[in-house]
Coordinates of C-alpha atoms in Angstrom, one line a residue:
M18 CA 8.7 73.6 -11.5
S19 CA 11.9 71.5 -10.8
D20 CA 12.8 68.3 -12.5
V21 CA 13.1 64.8 -11.2
T22 CA 15.5 62.1 -12.4
V23 CA 14.5 58.5 -13.1
T24 CA 16.8 55.6 -13.9
L25 CA 15.9 53.4 -16.9
P26 CA 16.6 49.6 -17.3
D27 CA 19.8 50.2 -19.3
G28 CA 21.2 52.3 -16.4
S29 CA 20.7 55.6 -18.2
E30 CA 19.0 58.6 -16.4
L31 CA 16.3 60.8 -17.7
S32 CA 15.1 64.1 -16.2
V33 CA 11.5 65.0 -16.5
P34 CA 9.3 67.7 -14.9
E35 CA 8.2 67.1 -11.4
G36 CA 4.7 65.6 -11.4
S37 CA 5.3 63.5 -14.5
S38 CA 3.5 60.2 -14.7
V39 CA 4.9 56.9 -15.9
E40 CA 3.2 57.5 -19.3
D41 CA 4.7 61.0 -19.5
V42 CA 8.2 59.5 -19.1
A43 CA 7.4 57.0 -21.8
Y44 CA 6.5 59.9 -24.2
E45 CA 9.7 61.6 -23.3
I46 CA 11.6 58.5 -24.4
G47 CA 9.6 58.3 -27.7
P48 CA 6.0 58.8 -28.9
G49 CA 5.7 55.2 -30.0
L50 CA 6.6 54.0 -26.5
G51 CA 4.2 56.5 -24.9
A52 CA 1.3 55.3 -27.1
D53 CA 2.1 51.7 -26.2
T54 CA 2.4 52.2 -22.5
V55 CA 0.1 50.0 -20.4
A56 CA 1.7 50.4 -16.9
G57 CA 5.1 50.8 -15.2
V58 CA 7.3 49.1 -12.7
V59 CA 8.6 51.6 -10.2
N60 CA 11.3 50.4 -7.8
G61 CA 10.1 46.9 -8.4
D62 CA 6.4 47.6 -7.9
L63 CA 3.8 47.3 -10.8
V64 CA 1.9 50.6 -11.0
D65 CA -0.7 52.4 -13.1
K66 CA 0.7 54.4 -16.0
H67 CA -0.9 57.5 -14.5
D68 CA 1.1 57.2 -11.3
E69 CA 3.6 59.9 -10.7
V70 CA 7.4 59.2 -10.6
T71 CA 9.6 60.8 -8.0
D72 CA 13.3 61.7 -7.9
G73 CA 15.6 58.6 -7.9
D74 CA 12.9 56.1 -9.0
R75 CA 14.0 53.1 -11.1
L76 CA 11.5 52.8 -13.9
V77 CA 10.5 50.1 -16.4
I78 CA 7.8 50.9 -19.0
V79 CA 5.3 48.1 -19.5
T80 CA 3.8 47.5 -22.9
D81 CA 1.8 44.6 -24.3
D82 CA 5.1 43.0 -25.2
S83 CA 6.4 43.0 -21.6
E84 CA 6.6 40.1 -19.3
E85 CA 4.4 42.1 -16.8
Y86 CA 1.6 42.7 -19.3
L87 CA 0.0 39.3 -18.6
R88 CA -0.2 40.2 -14.9
V89 CA -2.0 43.5 -15.7
L90 CA -4.4 41.6 -18.0
R91 CA -5.2 39.1 -15.3
H92 CA -5.9 41.8 -12.8
S93 CA -8.5 43.2 -15.2
A94 CA -9.9 39.7 -15.7
A95 CA -10.4 39.6 -11.9
H96 CA -12.5 42.7 -12.2
V97 CA -14.5 41.2 -15.1
F98 CA -15.2 38.2 -12.8
A99 CA -16.3 40.5 -10.0
Q100 CA -18.6 42.4 -12.4
A101 CA -20.1 39.2 -13.8
L102 CA -20.6 37.8 -10.3
Q103 CA -22.5 40.9 -9.1
R104 CA -24.6 40.9 -12.2
L105 CA -25.8 37.4 -11.4
H106 CA -25.6 37.7 -7.6
P107 CA -26.1 41.4 -6.6
E108 CA -25.9 40.3 -2.9
A109 CA -22.2 39.3 -3.4
K110 CA -19.8 41.3 -1.3
L111 CA -16.3 41.9 -2.8
T112 CA -13.1 42.0 -0.8
I113 CA -9.8 41.7 -2.9
G114 CA -9.0 40.2 -6.3
P115 CA -5.3 40.3 -7.2
P116 CA -3.4 38.7 -10.1
T117 CA -1.2 35.7 -9.4
D118 CA 1.6 33.9 -11.3
D119 CA -0.9 31.6 -13.0
G120 CA -4.0 33.8 -13.1
F121 CA -6.1 35.6 -10.5
Y122 CA -8.5 35.1 -7.7
Y123 CA -11.2 37.1 -6.0
D124 CA -12.3 36.6 -2.4
V125 CA -16.0 37.2 -1.9
T126 CA -18.7 36.7 0.7
G127 CA -22.4 37.0 1.0
V128 CA -23.0 34.4 -1.7
D129 CA -22.9 30.6 -1.7
L130 CA -20.8 29.4 -4.6
D131 CA -19.6 26.0 -5.7
E132 CA -18.0 24.6 -8.8
D133 CA -21.4 24.2 -10.5
D134 CA -21.8 28.0 -10.5
L135 CA -18.7 28.7 -12.5
A136 CA -20.0 28.1 -16.0
A137 CA -22.8 30.7 -15.7
I138 CA -20.4 33.3 -14.3
E139 CA -17.9 32.5 -17.0
A140 CA -20.5 33.0 -19.7
E141 CA -21.4 36.4 -18.2
M142 CA -17.7 37.2 -18.2
E143 CA -17.5 36.4 -21.9
E144 CA -20.3 38.9 -22.6
I145 CA -18.5 41.6 -20.7
I146 CA -15.3 40.9 -22.7
E147 CA -17.3 40.9 -25.9
A148 CA -18.8 44.3 -25.0
D149 CA -15.2 45.7 -24.9
Y150 CA -16.0 48.2 -22.1
D151 CA -13.4 50.9 -21.5
I152 CA -11.6 50.6 -18.2
E153 CA -11.3 54.0 -16.7
R154 CA -9.4 55.1 -13.6
V155 CA -11.3 57.6 -11.5
E156 CA -10.0 59.4 -8.4
R157 CA -12.6 59.9 -5.6
P158 CA -12.4 61.5 -2.2
R159 CA -11.7 58.9 0.5
E160 CA -14.7 60.0 2.5
E161 CA -16.9 59.5 -0.6
A162 CA -15.4 56.0 -1.0
L163 CA -16.2 55.2 2.7
A164 CA -19.8 56.2 2.1
L165 CA -20.0 54.0 -1.0
Y166 CA -18.8 51.0 1.0
E167 CA -21.1 51.6 4.0
D168 CA -22.2 48.0 3.9
N169 CA -18.9 46.4 3.0
E170 CA -16.7 46.2 6.1
Y171 CA -13.8 44.7 4.1
K172 CA -13.4 47.6 1.7
R173 CA -13.9 50.0 4.6
E174 CA -11.1 48.3 6.5
I175 CA -8.8 48.8 3.4
L176 CA -9.8 52.5 3.3
E177 CA -9.2 52.9 7.0
T178 CA -5.8 51.2 7.1
E179 CA -4.0 51.1 3.8
A180 CA -5.5 54.3 2.5
A181 CA -5.5 56.1 5.9
G182 CA -4.5 59.7 5.5
E183 CA -5.0 59.7 1.7
E184 CA -7.2 62.5 0.4
T185 CA -8.3 60.5 -2.7
V186 CA -8.4 56.9 -3.7
S187 CA -8.6 55.3 -7.1
F188 CA -11.5 53.3 -8.6
Y189 CA -11.6 51.5 -11.9
V190 CA -14.8 51.8 -13.8
Q191 CA -16.1 49.6 -16.6
D192 CA -19.6 50.2 -17.9
D193 CA -21.9 50.7 -14.8
W194 CA -19.6 48.8 -12.4
Q195 CA -16.7 50.0 -10.3
D196 CA -14.2 48.6 -7.8
L197 CA -11.8 50.2 -5.3
C198 CA -8.3 49.4 -6.7
Q199 CA -4.8 50.7 -7.1
G200 CA -4.4 49.1 -10.5
P201 CA -2.9 48.9 -13.0
H202 CA -5.4 47.7 -15.6
I203 CA -5.6 47.3 -19.4
E204 CA -7.5 49.8 -21.6
S205 CA -10.6 47.8 -22.1
T206 CA -12.2 44.4 -21.3
G207 CA -11.9 43.4 -24.9
E208 CA -8.2 43.0 -24.7
I209 CA -8.7 39.8 -22.7
G210 CA -8.3 37.1 -25.3
A211 CA -9.4 34.1 -23.2
V212 CA -10.6 33.5 -19.7
K213 CA -11.3 30.4 -17.6
L214 CA -12.6 30.0 -14.0
L215 CA -10.8 27.1 -12.4
N216 CA -12.1 26.3 -8.9
V217 CA -13.7 27.5 -5.7
S218 CA -12.0 27.2 -2.3
S219 CA -12.1 28.8 1.1
S220 CA -9.8 31.5 2.4
Y221 CA -9.5 33.9 5.4
W222 CA -9.8 37.6 5.3
R223 CA -6.2 39.0 5.3
G224 CA -4.9 35.3 5.4
D225 CA -5.6 35.1 9.2
E226 CA -7.5 32.1 10.3
D227 CA -8.9 34.1 13.2
N228 CA -10.8 36.3 10.7
D229 CA -13.9 35.7 8.6
T230 CA -14.0 32.8 6.2
L231 CA -14.4 33.9 2.6
T232 CA -15.1 32.2 -0.7
R233 CA -12.1 32.3 -3.1
V234 CA -12.7 31.9 -6.9
H235 CA -9.6 31.1 -8.9
G236 CA -9.4 31.8 -12.6
T237 CA -6.9 32.5 -15.3
A238 CA -6.7 34.7 -18.4
F239 CA -4.5 34.9 -21.5
E240 CA -4.2 37.0 -24.7
S241 CA -5.3 34.1 -26.9
E242 CA -7.3 30.9 -26.8
A243 CA -4.2 29.0 -27.9
D244 CA -2.3 30.2 -24.8
L245 CA -5.2 29.2 -22.6
E246 CA -5.4 25.7 -24.1
S247 CA -1.6 25.3 -23.6
F248 CA -2.0 26.3 -20.0
L249 CA -4.9 23.9 -19.4
E250 CA -2.9 21.1 -20.9
R251 CA 0.0 21.9 -18.6
R252 CA -2.4 22.1 -15.7
E253 CA -3.8 18.6 -16.4
E254 CA -0.2 17.3 -16.6
A255 CA 0.6 19.0 -13.3
K256 CA -2.4 17.2 -11.7
E257 CA -0.9 13.9 -12.9
R258 CA 2.4 14.9 -11.3
D259 CA 0.9 16.0 -8.0
H260 CA 3.3 14.8 -5.4
R261 CA 0.5 14.0 -2.9
K262 CA -1.2 11.7 -5.5
I263 CA 2.1 10.0 -6.5
G264 CA 3.3 9.9 -2.8
Q265 CA 0.2 7.8 -2.0
E266 CA 0.6 5.6 -5.1
M267 CA 4.2 4.9 -4.2
N268 CA 3.7 4.7 -0.5
L269 CA 6.3 7.5 0.1
F270 CA 4.8 9.6 2.9
S271 CA 1.7 10.8 4.7
V272 CA 0.6 13.8 6.7
P273 CA -1.3 12.5 9.7
D274 CA -4.3 14.4 11.2
H275 CA -2.6 14.2 14.7
S276 CA 0.4 16.2 13.4
P277 CA -0.8 18.7 10.8
G278 CA 2.0 20.1 8.7
C279 CA 4.5 17.5 9.8
V280 CA 5.3 14.5 7.6
H281 CA 5.5 10.7 8.2
F282 CA 8.1 9.3 5.8
H283 CA 7.3 5.7 5.0
P284 CA 10.1 3.3 4.2
N285 CA 10.0 4.0 0.4
G286 CA 10.1 7.8 1.1
M287 CA 12.8 7.4 3.7
T288 CA 14.9 5.5 1.1
I289 CA 14.8 8.6 -1.2
R290 CA 15.5 11.0 1.7
R291 CA 18.5 9.0 2.9
E292 CA 19.9 8.9 -0.6
L293 CA 19.5 12.7 -0.8
E294 CA 21.1 13.2 2.5
E295 CA 24.1 11.1 1.6
Y296 CA 24.5 12.9 -1.7
I297 CA 24.5 16.3 0.1
R298 CA 26.9 15.0 2.8
G299 CA 29.3 14.2 -0.1
K300 CA 28.9 17.8 -1.4
N301 CA 29.5 19.1 2.1
D302 CA 32.7 17.1 2.3
E303 CA 33.8 18.7 -1.0
L304 CA 33.2 22.1 0.5
G305 CA 34.9 21.3 3.8
Y306 CA 31.9 21.2 6.2
E307 CA 31.8 19.3 9.4
E308 CA 28.5 17.9 10.5
V309 CA 26.9 18.9 13.8
W310 CA 23.6 18.3 15.5
T311 CA 21.8 21.0 17.6
P312 CA 18.6 20.6 19.6
E313 CA 15.1 21.6 18.3
L314 CA 14.1 22.8 21.8
N315 CA 15.8 26.0 23.0
K316 CA 15.2 28.9 25.4
A317 CA 13.7 31.7 23.5
E318 CA 16.6 33.9 24.7
L319 CA 18.8 32.3 22.1
W320 CA 17.1 34.1 19.2
K321 CA 16.6 37.5 20.8
P322 CA 20.1 39.0 20.0
T323 CA 20.0 38.0 16.4
G324 CA 16.5 39.6 15.8
H325 CA 14.9 36.3 14.8
Y326 CA 12.7 36.2 17.9
E327 CA 11.2 39.6 17.2
T328 CA 10.7 38.8 13.5
F329 CA 9.2 35.3 14.0
T330 CA 6.9 36.2 17.0
E331 CA 5.7 39.4 15.3
H332 CA 4.3 37.2 12.5
G333 CA 3.1 34.4 14.7
E334 CA 5.5 32.0 13.1
M335 CA 7.3 30.6 16.2
F336 CA 6.0 27.8 18.4
N337 CA 6.9 29.1 21.9
W338 CA 5.6 28.8 25.4
E339 CA 6.3 29.6 29.1
Q340 CA 7.5 26.9 31.5
D341 CA 8.9 27.5 35.0
D342 CA 9.0 31.2 34.3
T343 CA 11.2 30.7 31.3
E344 CA 10.1 31.0 27.6
Y345 CA 11.0 28.2 25.3
G346 CA 10.6 27.6 21.6
L347 CA 11.0 25.2 18.8
K348 CA 13.8 26.5 16.6
P349 CA 12.6 28.2 13.4
M350 CA 16.1 28.2 11.9
N351 CA 19.6 26.8 12.7
C352 CA 21.9 29.8 12.5
A353 CA 21.8 30.8 16.2
N354 CA 22.7 27.3 17.3
H355 CA 25.5 27.0 14.8
S356 CA 26.8 30.4 15.9
H357 CA 26.8 29.1 19.5
V358 CA 28.9 26.0 18.4
Y359 CA 31.4 28.4 16.7
D360 CA 31.6 30.5 19.9
E361 CA 32.2 27.5 22.1
A362 CA 36.0 27.7 21.5
P363 CA 38.5 30.4 20.8
R364 CA 39.2 30.9 17.1
S365 CA 42.3 32.0 15.3
Y366 CA 42.6 33.4 11.8
R367 CA 44.4 30.1 11.0
D368 CA 41.2 28.2 11.9
L369 CA 39.0 29.9 9.5
P370 CA 36.9 29.1 7.6
V371 CA 34.9 27.1 10.2
R372 CA 32.1 25.3 8.3
L373 CA 29.3 23.6 10.2
S374 CA 26.5 21.6 8.5
E375 CA 23.4 20.0 9.8
F376 CA 20.3 18.3 8.6
G377 CA 18.5 20.4 11.2
T378 CA 14.8 20.1 11.8
C379 CA 12.9 23.4 12.3
Y380 CA 9.3 24.4 12.9
R381 CA 7.3 27.4 11.8
N382 CA 3.6 28.0 12.5
E383 CA 2.2 28.2 9.0
Q384 CA -1.5 29.0 8.5
S385 CA -3.6 25.8 8.3
G386 CA -5.1 26.8 5.0
E387 CA -1.6 27.2 3.4
L388 CA -0.3 23.7 4.3
S389 CA 0.2 21.5 1.2
G390 CA 1.7 18.0 1.4
L391 CA 5.5 18.3 1.3
L392 CA 5.6 21.7 -0.3
R393 CA 4.3 23.8 2.6
V394 CA 4.8 22.3 6.1
R395 CA 5.3 23.3 9.7
G396 CA 8.1 20.9 10.5
F397 CA 10.9 20.7 8.0
T398 CA 14.6 19.6 7.8
Q399 CA 17.0 21.9 6.1
D400 CA 20.3 20.7 4.6
D401 CA 21.7 23.7 6.4
G402 CA 25.2 25.0 6.7
H403 CA 27.0 28.1 8.1
A404 CA 30.6 29.1 7.3
F405 CA 32.5 31.5 9.4
L406 CA 35.4 33.2 7.6
R407 CA 37.6 36.1 7.1
R408 CA 36.7 38.8 4.6
D409 CA 39.6 37.9 2.4
Q410 CA 38.2 34.4 2.1
L411 CA 34.6 35.5 1.1
A412 CA 35.0 35.7 -2.7
D413 CA 36.5 32.2 -3.1
E414 CA 34.1 30.7 -0.7
L415 CA 31.1 32.0 -2.6
L416 CA 32.5 30.8 -5.9
E417 CA 33.0 27.3 -4.5
H418 CA 29.4 27.2 -3.2
I419 CA 28.0 28.3 -6.5
R420 CA 30.0 25.7 -8.5
V421 CA 28.7 23.0 -6.2
V422 CA 25.1 24.2 -6.6
E423 CA 25.4 24.1 -10.4
D424 CA 26.6 20.5 -10.2
I425 CA 23.8 19.5 -7.8
Y426 CA 20.9 20.8 -9.8
D427 CA 22.4 19.4 -13.0
T428 CA 22.4 16.0 -11.3
F429 CA 18.6 16.2 -11.0
G430 CA 18.0 17.6 -14.4
L431 CA 16.7 20.9 -12.9
E432 CA 17.6 24.3 -14.4
V433 CA 18.7 26.5 -11.5
L434 CA 17.7 30.2 -11.7
Y435 CA 19.6 32.7 -9.6
K436 CA 17.9 35.7 -7.9
L437 CA 19.9 38.3 -6.1
E438 CA 17.7 39.5 -3.2
T439 CA 18.6 42.9 -1.9
K440 CA 18.0 45.0 1.3
G441 CA 14.5 45.4 2.4
E442 CA 12.7 47.7 4.8
D443 CA 13.2 45.5 7.8
A444 CA 17.0 45.3 7.4
I445 CA 19.3 45.6 10.3
G446 CA 22.9 46.9 10.1
S447 CA 24.6 49.7 8.2
D448 CA 24.1 50.5 4.5
E449 CA 27.9 50.0 4.0
L450 CA 27.9 46.4 5.3
W451 CA 24.8 45.6 3.1
A452 CA 26.5 47.1 0.1
D453 CA 29.7 45.0 0.8
A454 CA 27.6 41.8 1.2
T455 CA 25.5 42.4 -1.9
D456 CA 28.6 43.2 -4.0
A457 CA 30.2 40.0 -2.9
L458 CA 27.2 38.0 -4.1
R459 CA 26.9 39.9 -7.3
N460 CA 30.6 39.5 -8.1
A461 CA 30.4 35.7 -7.5
L462 CA 27.5 35.4 -9.9
E463 CA 29.2 37.5 -12.6
T464 CA 32.6 35.8 -12.2
E465 CA 30.8 32.5 -13.0
G466 CA 29.1 34.2 -15.9
L467 CA 25.6 33.4 -14.6
D468 CA 22.4 35.2 -15.5
Y469 CA 20.5 36.4 -12.5
E470 CA 17.5 38.6 -11.6
V471 CA 17.6 41.3 -9.0
E472 CA 14.7 41.2 -6.6
D473 CA 14.8 44.5 -4.7
G474 CA 13.9 44.4 -1.1
E475 CA 13.4 40.7 -0.8
A476 CA 16.4 39.8 1.3
A477 CA 16.2 38.4 4.9
F478 CA 16.5 41.1 7.5
Y479 CA 20.1 40.3 8.3
G480 CA 21.7 40.0 4.9
P481 CA 21.3 39.8 1.1
K482 CA 21.1 36.4 -0.6
I483 CA 21.2 34.5 -3.8
G484 CA 17.8 32.7 -4.0
L485 CA 18.0 29.4 -5.9
D486 CA 14.9 28.6 -7.9
A487 CA 14.6 25.3 -9.7
R488 CA 12.8 25.0 -13.1
D489 CA 11.2 21.6 -13.5
A490 CA 10.2 19.4 -16.4
L491 CA 7.0 21.5 -16.8
G492 CA 8.8 24.8 -16.7
R493 CA 7.5 25.6 -13.3
E494 CA 9.8 27.5 -10.9
W495 CA 10.2 26.4 -7.3
T496 CA 12.0 28.3 -4.6
V497 CA 14.5 25.9 -3.0
G498 CA 18.0 26.7 -1.8
T499 CA 19.8 29.8 -0.7
I500 CA 23.2 31.4 -0.2
Q501 CA 23.4 34.4 2.1
V502 CA 26.2 36.7 3.2
D503 CA 25.8 38.1 6.7
F504 CA 27.9 40.7 8.6
N505 CA 25.2 41.5 11.1
I506 CA 24.5 38.4 13.2
P507 CA 28.2 37.9 13.9
D508 CA 28.2 41.5 15.2
R509 CA 25.1 41.0 17.3
L510 CA 26.4 37.8 18.8
E511 CA 29.9 39.3 19.3
L512 CA 31.5 36.4 17.4
S513 CA 35.2 36.9 17.0
Y514 CA 38.6 35.4 16.0
V515 CA 42.1 36.4 16.8
G516 CA 43.8 37.9 13.7
E517 CA 47.4 37.8 12.6
D518 CA 47.8 41.1 14.5
N519 CA 46.7 39.4 17.8
A520 CA 43.6 41.6 17.8
D521 CA 40.0 40.4 17.8
H522 CA 38.2 40.5 14.5
Q523 CA 34.6 39.7 13.5
P524 CA 34.0 36.9 11.1
V525 CA 31.8 37.0 8.1
M526 CA 29.0 34.4 8.0
I527 CA 27.6 32.5 5.0
H528 CA 24.2 30.9 5.5
R529 CA 23.5 28.3 2.9
A530 CA 21.0 25.5 2.2
L531 CA 21.9 23.6 -1.0
L532 CA 18.5 21.9 -1.4
G533 CA 16.4 24.1 1.0
S534 CA 14.2 21.8 3.0
M535 CA 14.3 18.1 2.5
E536 CA 10.5 18.0 2.5
R537 CA 10.0 20.6 -0.1
F538 CA 12.8 19.4 -2.3
M539 CA 11.4 15.9 -2.3
G540 CA 8.0 17.2 -3.3
V541 CA 9.6 19.1 -6.2
L542 CA 11.5 16.0 -7.3
I543 CA 8.4 13.8 -7.2
E544 CA 6.6 16.2 -9.5
H545 CA 9.6 16.8 -11.7
F546 CA 10.2 13.1 -12.3
K547 CA 6.5 12.2 -12.1
G548 CA 7.6 9.5 -9.6
N549 CA 10.0 7.9 -12.2
F550 CA 13.1 8.5 -10.2
P551 CA 16.6 8.0 -11.5
T552 CA 17.8 4.5 -10.5
W553 CA 20.1 5.8 -7.7
L554 CA 17.0 7.4 -6.0
A555 CA 14.3 4.8 -6.8
P556 CA 13.0 3.1 -3.7
E557 CA 13.0 -0.2 -5.7
Q558 CA 15.7 -0.2 -8.3
V559 CA 15.2 -3.7 -9.8
R560 CA 12.3 -6.2 -9.8
V561 CA 12.9 -9.8 -10.8
L562 CA 9.9 -11.4 -12.6
P563 CA 9.9 -15.2 -12.7
I564 CA 7.7 -16.5 -15.5
S565 CA 6.4 -19.3 -13.3
D566 CA 7.0 -20.8 -9.9
D567 CA 9.6 -23.1 -11.4
Q568 CA 11.9 -20.1 -11.7
L569 CA 11.3 -18.7 -8.2
G570 CA 14.5 -20.3 -6.8
Y571 CA 16.6 -18.8 -9.7
A572 CA 14.9 -15.4 -9.3
H573 CA 16.0 -15.3 -5.6
R574 CA 19.5 -16.3 -6.6
V575 CA 19.6 -13.4 -9.1
R576 CA 18.4 -11.0 -6.3
N577 CA 21.2 -12.3 -4.0
E578 CA 23.7 -11.6 -6.7
L579 CA 22.4 -8.0 -6.8
D580 CA 22.2 -7.7 -3.0
E581 CA 24.0 -4.3 -2.9
F582 CA 21.0 -2.8 -4.7
R583 CA 17.3 -2.5 -3.8
V584 CA 15.9 -5.5 -5.5
E585 CA 12.6 -7.4 -5.1
V586 CA 11.2 -10.6 -6.5
D587 CA 7.6 -10.6 -7.7
D588 CA 6.5 -14.0 -6.5
R589 CA 2.7 -13.4 -7.1
D590 CA 0.7 -16.0 -8.9
W591 CA 0.3 -13.7 -11.9
T592 CA 1.0 -13.9 -15.6
I593 CA 4.3 -12.4 -16.7
G594 CA 2.3 -9.7 -18.7
R595 CA 0.5 -8.7 -15.5
K596 CA 3.8 -8.6 -13.6
I597 CA 5.4 -6.3 -16.2
R598 CA 2.4 -4.0 -16.1
A599 CA 2.6 -3.8 -12.3
G600 CA 6.3 -3.0 -12.6
H601 CA 5.6 -0.1 -14.9
D602 CA 2.8 1.1 -12.7
D603 CA 5.1 1.0 -9.6
R604 CA 7.7 3.0 -11.6
V605 CA 10.5 0.5 -11.2
P606 CA 13.5 1.4 -13.4
Y607 CA 14.5 -2.1 -14.3
M608 CA 12.6 -5.4 -14.6
L609 CA 14.5 -8.7 -15.0
V610 CA 12.4 -11.4 -16.6
V611 CA 13.6 -15.0 -15.9
G612 CA 12.1 -18.1 -17.4
G613 CA 13.5 -21.6 -18.1
T614 CA 15.9 -20.5 -20.8
E615 CA 17.4 -17.8 -18.5
A616 CA 17.6 -20.1 -15.5
E617 CA 19.5 -22.7 -17.6
A618 CA 21.9 -20.2 -19.1
G619 CA 22.4 -18.1 -16.0
T620 CA 21.2 -15.0 -17.7
V621 CA 18.3 -12.4 -17.5
S622 CA 16.1 -10.6 -19.9
V623 CA 16.4 -6.9 -19.1
R624 CA 13.5 -4.5 -19.5
D625 CA 13.6 -0.8 -18.5
R626 CA 10.8 1.6 -17.8
F627 CA 10.8 2.7 -21.5
E628 CA 10.1 -0.9 -22.6
N629 CA 13.6 -1.3 -24.1
E630 CA 14.6 -5.0 -23.9
A631 CA 17.8 -7.0 -24.0
D632 CA 17.8 -10.8 -23.9
E633 CA 20.4 -13.3 -22.7
V634 CA 22.3 -10.8 -20.5
P635 CA 24.7 -12.3 -18.0
V636 CA 23.8 -11.3 -14.5
E637 CA 27.3 -10.0 -13.8
T638 CA 27.1 -7.8 -16.9
F639 CA 23.9 -6.2 -15.7
R640 CA 25.3 -5.9 -12.1
E641 CA 28.3 -3.9 -13.4
H642 CA 26.1 -1.6 -15.5
L643 CA 23.8 -1.0 -12.5
A644 CA 26.7 -0.2 -10.3
S645 CA 28.0 2.3 -12.8
E646 CA 24.6 3.9 -13.3
V647 CA 24.0 4.3 -9.6
Q648 CA 27.5 5.6 -8.9
E649 CA 27.3 8.2 -11.8
R650 CA 23.7 9.1 -10.7
T651 CA 22.4 9.1 -14.3
L652 CA 19.0 10.6 -14.8
E653 CA 17.4 7.7 -16.8
P654 CA 17.9 3.9 -17.1
N655 CA 20.3 3.4 -20.0
F656 CA 21.2 -0.2 -20.3
V657 CA 22.5 -1.2 -23.7
K658 CA 23.6 -4.8 -24.3

């Protein structure tokens, strides 16, 4: 029997006999690690500890101290849910039940469930956990599995597609219950320290709205009750920060029924959006971009050479139609249009880099059930940009982009997380070009001394990228911007420039979106700030509160002295206490209280959203502070007399 070699996380290699499992490798490393092994990560995929490794695999051993352990535990919690459900409702038909970042879900049919049913199912789950049943993996012949699921067309479809050609398939058994599953799972149900069912919703089989409608039960699980309680507290806080709720309260946006997945920005929301656009325009100026505009409607032929047409139509993501024997579409991305602008004129090596930016509106046909406020839409505007450059300019260009990105996210108080996404199965172009592009991104990150995660196989089909994730005030991570290096689209579109040698050369292309989409980024900001925007972003920056009608004239004069800012006068026939409460509820950064004393002295009493107060402040003093705070884009009101 020959050996196979696996690569461990520290880059070292280990040779083990052919046919060795993840657990066998762990024992080779050390008996303690072998005994603690729960699962493995092979080439980025979470697998059962009994799965075999093959030559060249990259392997991470998963123990109960590993980050991946919670995902394994939650997968087992999904099975505990399914077992409990079928104890109470034997007629329930199971489909799939994977773990998620926050917990798990299980899609079922054949049973009518609502929120009122969850308590009874959860109680049954607790009994299964208390019983501490062993969870055993059993291999069965595929034909036997098909016979077991004679009345379950969903499991049969899995066996006939994903498991087609397999002689055996794996089941996981606990007590007298079993489920078709690839795993991995924990050793016993008793390892689940705490579990909670969260809600019931609808879903479609395989995520396709043309398929059967299923019932999806969401839940979560943790190693301890304390961890569960912390999660539930964060979840309640997340509900309070829901951008859809705050967006309605602050009159920022709406998503009309007549245009599902496309957003109406109301005047308050448009104020924020314009401020973001102007901020990014300034950053584009720093980077040397020139702004363009390209049409949303194009002939589909535009996207065929690049491979985008095939990719987007294959997954049903493009809005396209036939007209006058010609196929048209709404653009799903901007890069083909920007490439066309580049190619409109002859280019010399002296002209490069050519940098084109656009707040370009794109459309993608997302599933109806996946649409969510500003975070998941069909129509979106990217702060997009494409730089066309020589290879010798690539390293410096990437460093400049990364430095600007760090500054941008710091401005919003967001921690940026870098993810290097590498070549996937659908990649076009040569391995050599992919390696060059990936090395360029990696070198830029390491030159800046930045930590990053490698996400194997997650790149776009045309080139590797640095994915930018933002960690918000609750510690949640949001996928936002991107920086990509692309050798392939310039080749497919035959883009060129004349080099110093008077020969034609192919430029390198950088695709980048600093914020991502304006819609999604605004949704993230609303939740991050809980609607309490920094003064420079706030739709209403200052509200002047006259104590009585006698001070209305003075209140308007104060507003006029601050006319370069967004200032309103509250002239309602309310008490000053009620006006102050309303200002807090409306999330106004500053309130200026004016009564008879202030009117006589030409001053204001300043209150910020934290209820800090300063009396007898000259209007000019406050105006100068406000101008500084807006110009510097400070995160919080910070007036000190």
